[in-house]
Amino acid sequence: MKSIAALQKRVTPWSDGLEPSDAELDAIEWEMPLLLAEVDLLDAEIAVLDRTPSQLDERRIRRARRKALAVRRMLTNQAAAASLPGGAA
């Protein structure tokens, strides 16, 4: 069997820094509230895939959707405030 390890370097050059950079980790940490809110929404939607949603299920989905939208709005506002000159909002 022929090994393709030698060709791999042309396709994806090996880098010593395979870990995410500090900037990437900061971006992940900044987005973490949104990621967690979207996971909650996904959990609520998955729970009703194989059955008709009850009123409680519908409230859980609505609550999770509102939470995800609120977190997205908060992060968008923070990003907009950070991009304004002088830090003015």
mmCIF file of C-alpha atoms in Angstrom:
data_model
loop_
_atom_site.group_PDB
_atom_site.id
_atom_site.type_symbol
_atom_site.label_atom_id
_atom_site.label_comp_id
_atom_site.label_asym_id
_atom_site.label_seq_id
_atom_site.Cartn_x
_atom_site.Cartn_y
_atom_site.Cartn_z
ATOM 1 C CA MET A 1 0.000 0.000 0.000
ATOM 2 C CA LYS A 2 1.309 3.423 -0.929
ATOM 3 C CA SER A 3 1.500 6.006 1.837
ATOM 4 C CA ILE A 4 0.213 9.516 1.141
ATOM 5 C CA ALA A 5 2.020 11.092 4.079
ATOM 6 C CA ALA A 6 4.557 12.687 1.761
ATOM 7 C CA LEU A 7 1.784 14.295 -0.284
ATOM 8 C CA GLN A 8 -0.004 15.547 2.805
ATOM 9 C CA LYS A 9 2.525 18.339 3.248
ATOM 10 C CA ARG A 10 1.507 19.864 -0.082
ATOM 11 C CA VAL A 11 -2.177 19.740 0.767
ATOM 12 C CA THR A 12 -1.986 20.858 4.379
ATOM 13 C CA PRO A 13 1.336 22.245 5.488
ATOM 14 C CA TRP A 14 2.332 21.157 8.971
ATOM 15 C CA SER A 15 2.404 23.896 11.504
ATOM 16 C CA ASP A 16 4.012 23.789 14.903
ATOM 17 C CA GLY A 17 1.214 25.854 16.407
ATOM 18 C CA LEU A 18 -1.736 23.513 16.088
ATOM 19 C CA GLU A 19 -3.432 24.998 19.132
ATOM 20 C CA PRO A 20 -5.757 27.962 18.673
ATOM 21 C CA SER A 21 -4.212 31.370 19.106
ATOM 22 C CA ASP A 22 -5.042 33.643 22.014
ATOM 23 C CA ALA A 23 -7.225 35.758 19.718
ATOM 24 C CA GLU A 24 -9.188 32.680 18.628
ATOM 25 C CA LEU A 25 -9.655 31.573 22.233
ATOM 26 C CA ASP A 26 -10.840 35.074 23.159
ATOM 27 C CA ALA A 27 -13.355 35.018 20.301
ATOM 28 C CA ILE A 28 -14.668 31.630 21.437
ATOM 29 C CA GLU A 29 -14.955 32.840 25.018
ATOM 30 C CA TRP A 30 -16.771 35.996 23.852
ATOM 31 C CA GLU A 31 -19.292 33.908 21.859
ATOM 32 C CA MET A 32 -19.757 31.251 24.554
ATOM 33 C CA PRO A 33 -23.052 32.664 25.940
ATOM 34 C CA LEU A 34 -24.548 32.499 22.437
ATOM 35 C CA LEU A 35 -23.241 28.980 21.888
ATOM 36 C CA LEU A 36 -24.786 27.809 25.159
ATOM 37 C CA ALA A 37 -28.117 29.510 24.382
ATOM 38 C CA GLU A 38 -28.213 27.876 20.951
ATOM 39 C CA VAL A 39 -27.443 24.481 22.509
ATOM 40 C CA ASP A 40 -30.413 24.975 24.856
ATOM 41 C CA LEU A 41 -32.629 25.779 21.860
ATOM 42 C CA LEU A 42 -31.366 22.747 19.999
ATOM 43 C CA ASP A 43 -32.008 20.528 23.029
ATOM 44 C CA ALA A 44 -35.576 21.816 23.261
ATOM 45 C CA GLU A 45 -36.172 21.197 19.555
ATOM 46 C CA ILE A 46 -34.626 17.720 19.643
ATOM 47 C CA ALA A 47 -36.843 16.754 22.573
ATOM 48 C CA VAL A 48 -39.964 17.083 20.421
ATOM 49 C CA LEU A 49 -38.729 15.533 17.185
ATOM 50 C CA ASP A 50 -40.540 12.254 17.674
ATOM 51 C CA ARG A 51 -43.726 13.491 19.350
ATOM 52 C CA THR A 52 -46.250 16.269 19.275
ATOM 53 C CA PRO A 53 -45.031 19.152 21.447
ATOM 54 C CA SER A 54 -47.030 19.790 24.610
ATOM 55 C CA GLN A 55 -47.700 23.295 25.887
ATOM 56 C CA LEU A 56 -44.730 22.923 28.190
ATOM 57 C CA ASP A 57 -42.510 21.924 25.251
ATOM 58 C CA GLU A 58 -43.712 24.899 23.224
ATOM 59 C CA ARG A 59 -42.953 27.262 26.125
ATOM 60 C CA ARG A 60 -39.509 25.721 26.532
ATOM 61 C CA ILE A 61 -38.763 26.234 22.833
ATOM 62 C CA ARG A 62 -40.054 29.826 22.879
ATOM 63 C CA ARG A 63 -38.043 30.598 26.008
ATOM 64 C CA ALA A 64 -34.883 29.111 24.495
ATOM 65 C CA ARG A 65 -35.439 31.015 21.224
ATOM 66 C CA ARG A 66 -35.942 34.318 23.097
ATOM 67 C CA LYS A 67 -32.818 33.672 25.160
ATOM 68 C CA ALA A 68 -30.733 32.984 22.038
ATOM 69 C CA LEU A 69 -32.037 36.140 20.364
ATOM 70 C CA ALA A 70 -31.379 38.231 23.482
ATOM 71 C CA VAL A 71 -27.809 36.967 23.746
ATOM 72 C CA ARG A 72 -27.242 37.559 20.024
ATOM 73 C CA ARG A 73 -28.572 41.126 20.408
ATOM 74 C CA MET A 74 -26.319 41.726 23.430
ATOM 75 C CA LEU A 75 -23.221 40.502 21.579
ATOM 76 C CA THR A 76 -24.106 42.552 18.496
ATOM 77 C CA ASN A 77 -24.536 45.674 20.615
ATOM 78 C CA GLN A 78 -21.210 45.022 22.369
ATOM 79 C CA ALA A 79 -19.460 44.596 19.032
ATOM 80 C CA ALA A 80 -21.025 47.785 17.679
ATOM 81 C CA ALA A 81 -20.069 49.741 20.810
ATOM 82 C CA ALA A 82 -16.499 48.456 20.607
ATOM 83 C CA SER A 83 -16.191 49.564 16.978
ATOM 84 C CA LEU A 84 -17.297 53.147 17.653
ATOM 85 C CA PRO A 85 -14.484 55.683 18.005
ATOM 86 C CA GLY A 86 -13.852 56.763 21.574
ATOM 87 C CA GLY A 87 -15.928 53.919 22.956
ATOM 88 C CA ALA A 88 -19.137 55.984 22.707
ATOM 89 C CA ALA A 89 -22.327 54.011 22.427
#
